[in-house]
Short mmCIF file of C-alpha atoms in Angstrom, two decimals:
data_model
loop_
_atom_site.label_atom_id
_atom_site.label_comp_id
_atom_site.label_asym_id
_atom_site.label_seq_id
_atom_site.Cartn_x
_atom_site.Cartn_y
_atom_site.Cartn_z
CA UNK A 1 29.23 -20.45 105.91
CA UNK A 2 32.38 -20.47 107.76
CA UNK A 3 31.78 -16.84 109.17
CA UNK A 4 28.50 -17.92 110.49
CA UNK A 5 29.82 -21.03 112.23
CA UNK A 6 32.61 -19.03 113.69
CA UNK A 7 29.92 -16.45 114.91
CA UNK A 8 28.09 -19.50 116.74
CA UNK A 9 31.35 -20.65 118.45
CA UNK A 10 33.21 -22.99 115.95
CA UNK A 11 36.49 -23.71 117.37
CA UNK A 12 37.93 -26.60 115.11
CA UNK A 13 36.84 -27.79 111.67
CA UNK A 14 37.99 -30.55 109.34
CA UNK A 15 37.79 -29.53 105.68
CA UNK A 16 37.31 -32.15 102.80
CA UNK A 17 37.44 -31.86 98.97
CA UNK A 18 36.52 -29.94 97.04
CA UNK A 19 36.92 -27.14 99.65
CA UNK A 20 40.53 -27.48 100.58
CA UNK A 21 41.96 -24.94 98.33
CA UNK A 22 39.12 -22.35 99.28
CA UNK A 23 40.31 -23.08 103.18
CA UNK A 24 43.77 -22.46 102.18
CA UNK A 25 42.59 -19.07 100.51
CA UNK A 26 40.63 -18.16 103.70
CA UNK A 27 43.88 -18.68 106.15
CA UNK A 28 46.21 -17.13 103.51
CA UNK A 29 48.12 -20.37 102.84
CA UNK A 30 48.88 -21.17 99.16
CA UNK A 31 47.78 -24.62 98.89
CA UNK A 32 45.12 -27.01 100.32
CA UNK A 33 44.23 -26.82 104.08
CA UNK A 34 42.19 -29.51 105.85
CA UNK A 35 42.43 -28.61 109.31
CA UNK A 36 41.16 -25.21 110.79
CA UNK A 37 41.04 -23.83 114.40
CA UNK A 38 40.60 -20.50 116.14
CA UNK A 39 43.55 -18.98 117.71
CA UNK A 40 43.28 -15.52 119.46
CA UNK A 41 39.91 -15.09 117.76
CA UNK A 42 41.58 -15.58 114.29
CA UNK A 43 41.11 -18.38 111.95
CA UNK A 44 44.26 -20.73 111.32
CA UNK A 45 44.73 -23.74 109.21
CA UNK A 46 47.14 -26.40 108.42
CA UNK A 47 47.30 -29.37 106.05
CA UNK A 48 47.64 -32.95 107.71
CA UNK A 49 47.49 -34.66 104.27
CA UNK A 50 50.86 -34.31 103.65
CA UNK A 51 52.18 -35.80 107.10
CA UNK A 52 49.82 -38.65 106.54
CA UNK A 53 50.68 -39.39 102.94
CA UNK A 54 54.43 -39.24 104.21
CA UNK A 55 53.83 -41.88 106.57
CA UNK A 56 52.08 -44.20 104.05
CA UNK A 57 54.74 -43.25 101.43
CA UNK A 58 57.55 -45.05 103.29
CA UNK A 59 55.83 -48.30 102.21
CA UNK A 60 56.27 -47.36 98.69
CA UNK A 61 60.17 -46.35 98.92
CA UNK A 62 61.11 -48.73 96.16
CA UNK A 63 58.52 -47.28 93.48
CA UNK A 64 60.59 -45.19 91.25
CA UNK A 65 57.94 -44.11 88.94
CA UNK A 66 54.61 -42.60 90.25
CA UNK A 67 51.55 -41.49 88.58
CA UNK A 68 48.68 -39.57 90.38
CA UNK A 69 45.22 -40.05 88.31
CA UNK A 70 43.31 -36.97 89.15
CA UNK A 71 44.70 -33.34 89.30
CA UNK A 72 42.56 -31.84 92.25
CA UNK A 73 43.76 -30.38 95.61
CA UNK A 74 45.65 -33.54 96.33
CA UNK A 75 48.32 -32.68 93.71
CA UNK A 76 50.22 -30.32 95.71
CA UNK A 77 50.15 -33.08 98.40
CA UNK A 78 51.44 -35.69 96.04
CA UNK A 79 54.01 -33.53 94.92
CA UNK A 80 55.35 -32.58 98.21
CA UNK A 81 55.79 -36.20 99.03
CA UNK A 82 56.53 -37.66 95.50
CA UNK A 83 58.27 -34.64 93.73
CA UNK A 84 58.87 -36.56 90.44
CA UNK A 85 55.21 -37.87 90.34
CA UNK A 86 53.43 -37.46 87.14
CA UNK A 87 50.20 -35.63 87.54
CA UNK A 88 47.45 -36.68 85.32
CA UNK A 89 44.18 -35.21 84.48
CA UNK A 90 41.72 -38.05 84.93
CA UNK A 91 39.46 -36.07 82.51
CA UNK A 92 42.16 -35.86 79.82
CA UNK A 93 43.86 -39.11 80.51
CA UNK A 94 47.44 -39.83 78.99
CA UNK A 95 48.71 -41.55 75.90
CA UNK A 96 51.82 -42.54 78.09
CA UNK A 97 52.19 -46.29 77.86
CA UNK A 98 55.12 -46.41 80.22
CA UNK A 99 53.94 -48.23 83.37
CA UNK A 100 54.33 -46.35 86.75
CA UNK A 101 55.44 -48.45 89.65
CA UNK A 102 52.74 -46.61 91.77
CA UNK A 103 49.47 -45.44 90.58
CA UNK A 104 47.66 -43.08 93.11
CA UNK A 105 43.93 -42.85 92.32
CA UNK A 106 42.60 -39.63 93.27
CA UNK A 107 39.19 -39.32 91.73
CA UNK A 108 35.69 -40.04 92.31
CA UNK A 109 33.16 -42.02 90.53
CA UNK A 110 30.69 -39.14 90.48
CA UNK A 111 33.36 -37.14 88.27
CA UNK A 112 33.73 -37.79 84.52
CA UNK A 113 37.15 -39.55 83.85
CA UNK A 114 39.12 -41.57 81.45
CA UNK A 115 40.66 -44.90 82.63
CA UNK A 116 44.51 -45.00 82.61
CA UNK A 117 46.33 -47.11 79.96
CA UNK A 118 46.40 -50.73 80.42
CA UNK A 119 50.15 -50.91 81.60
CA UNK A 120 51.09 -54.27 82.88
CA UNK A 121 53.92 -53.36 85.51
CA UNK A 122 51.84 -51.58 88.17
CA UNK A 123 53.05 -52.64 91.42
CA UNK A 124 50.54 -50.89 93.44
CA UNK A 125 47.35 -48.74 93.32
CA UNK A 126 47.04 -46.34 96.28
CA UNK A 127 43.49 -45.41 96.20
CA UNK A 128 42.75 -42.11 97.99
CA UNK A 129 39.14 -42.51 96.93
CA UNK A 130 38.53 -45.30 99.77
CA UNK A 131 34.92 -46.03 99.08
CA UNK A 132 33.68 -49.26 98.38
CA UNK A 133 32.52 -47.96 94.94
CA UNK A 134 35.97 -46.43 94.00
CA UNK A 135 37.03 -46.60 90.40
CA UNK A 136 40.61 -47.26 91.75
CA UNK A 137 39.40 -50.56 93.27
CA UNK A 138 37.66 -51.29 90.14
CA UNK A 139 40.61 -50.66 88.09
CA UNK A 140 43.10 -52.96 90.50
CA UNK A 141 40.39 -55.65 90.54
CA UNK A 142 39.85 -55.80 86.77
CA UNK A 143 43.48 -55.57 85.91
CA UNK A 144 44.75 -57.61 88.75
CA UNK A 145 47.02 -54.93 90.24
CA UNK A 146 47.99 -54.86 93.76
CA UNK A 147 45.84 -52.47 95.79
CA UNK A 148 45.90 -50.31 98.94
CA UNK A 149 42.98 -48.55 100.29
CA UNK A 150 43.59 -44.63 101.15
CA UNK A 151 41.64 -45.52 104.40
CA UNK A 152 44.75 -45.68 106.52
CA UNK A 153 45.95 -42.36 105.20
CA UNK A 154 42.59 -40.80 105.93
CA UNK A 155 42.71 -42.15 109.31
CA UNK A 156 46.33 -40.89 109.91
CA UNK A 157 45.44 -37.39 108.63
CA UNK A 158 42.45 -37.25 110.95
CA UNK A 159 44.68 -38.24 114.03
CA UNK A 160 47.21 -35.57 113.19
CA UNK A 161 44.11 -33.08 112.99
CA UNK A 162 43.29 -34.12 116.70
CA UNK A 163 46.91 -33.79 117.76
CA UNK A 164 46.66 -30.19 116.53
CA UNK A 165 43.19 -29.51 118.20
CA UNK A 166 44.46 -30.95 121.34
CA UNK A 167 47.38 -28.72 121.50
CA UNK A 168 45.23 -25.78 121.01
CA UNK A 169 42.62 -27.04 123.73
CA UNK A 170 45.54 -27.14 126.29
CA UNK A 171 46.37 -23.52 125.55
CA UNK A 172 42.74 -22.63 126.41
#
């Protein structure tokens, strides 16, 4: 579909999950790509998720242990910002009962998943699935964990995308 869109005059595109890894392959970048543009007739790409996550992560500097619940395309972004994060497949779960300071929720309700162990010392759930029906929100509410929606991160990454696109528009 991307080739057809380019033939129709596509200049810029935002890529969402689950297509970020495929977008990276298309522009020959190892890892997820969420921002595409045409430069010199060639498709280029970038990942503004890391930049946005770094901005949000500053709020969690005191969190020493980090778990990411969900092992999809965001894993590379999480590891870039939180190198010691434990990436846990939401489908497989974990038997680890050591409580993370920060639990990053990165799986949707439509996917099959297991709930994390009931660990009492979670300081924050950062929910990258920021929808109202997010299981991350449900987890935080039912276990009385502090909660932050990932909507702020989503808006930041979109603003970083627009900056890239504005720069390339100015070159035209």
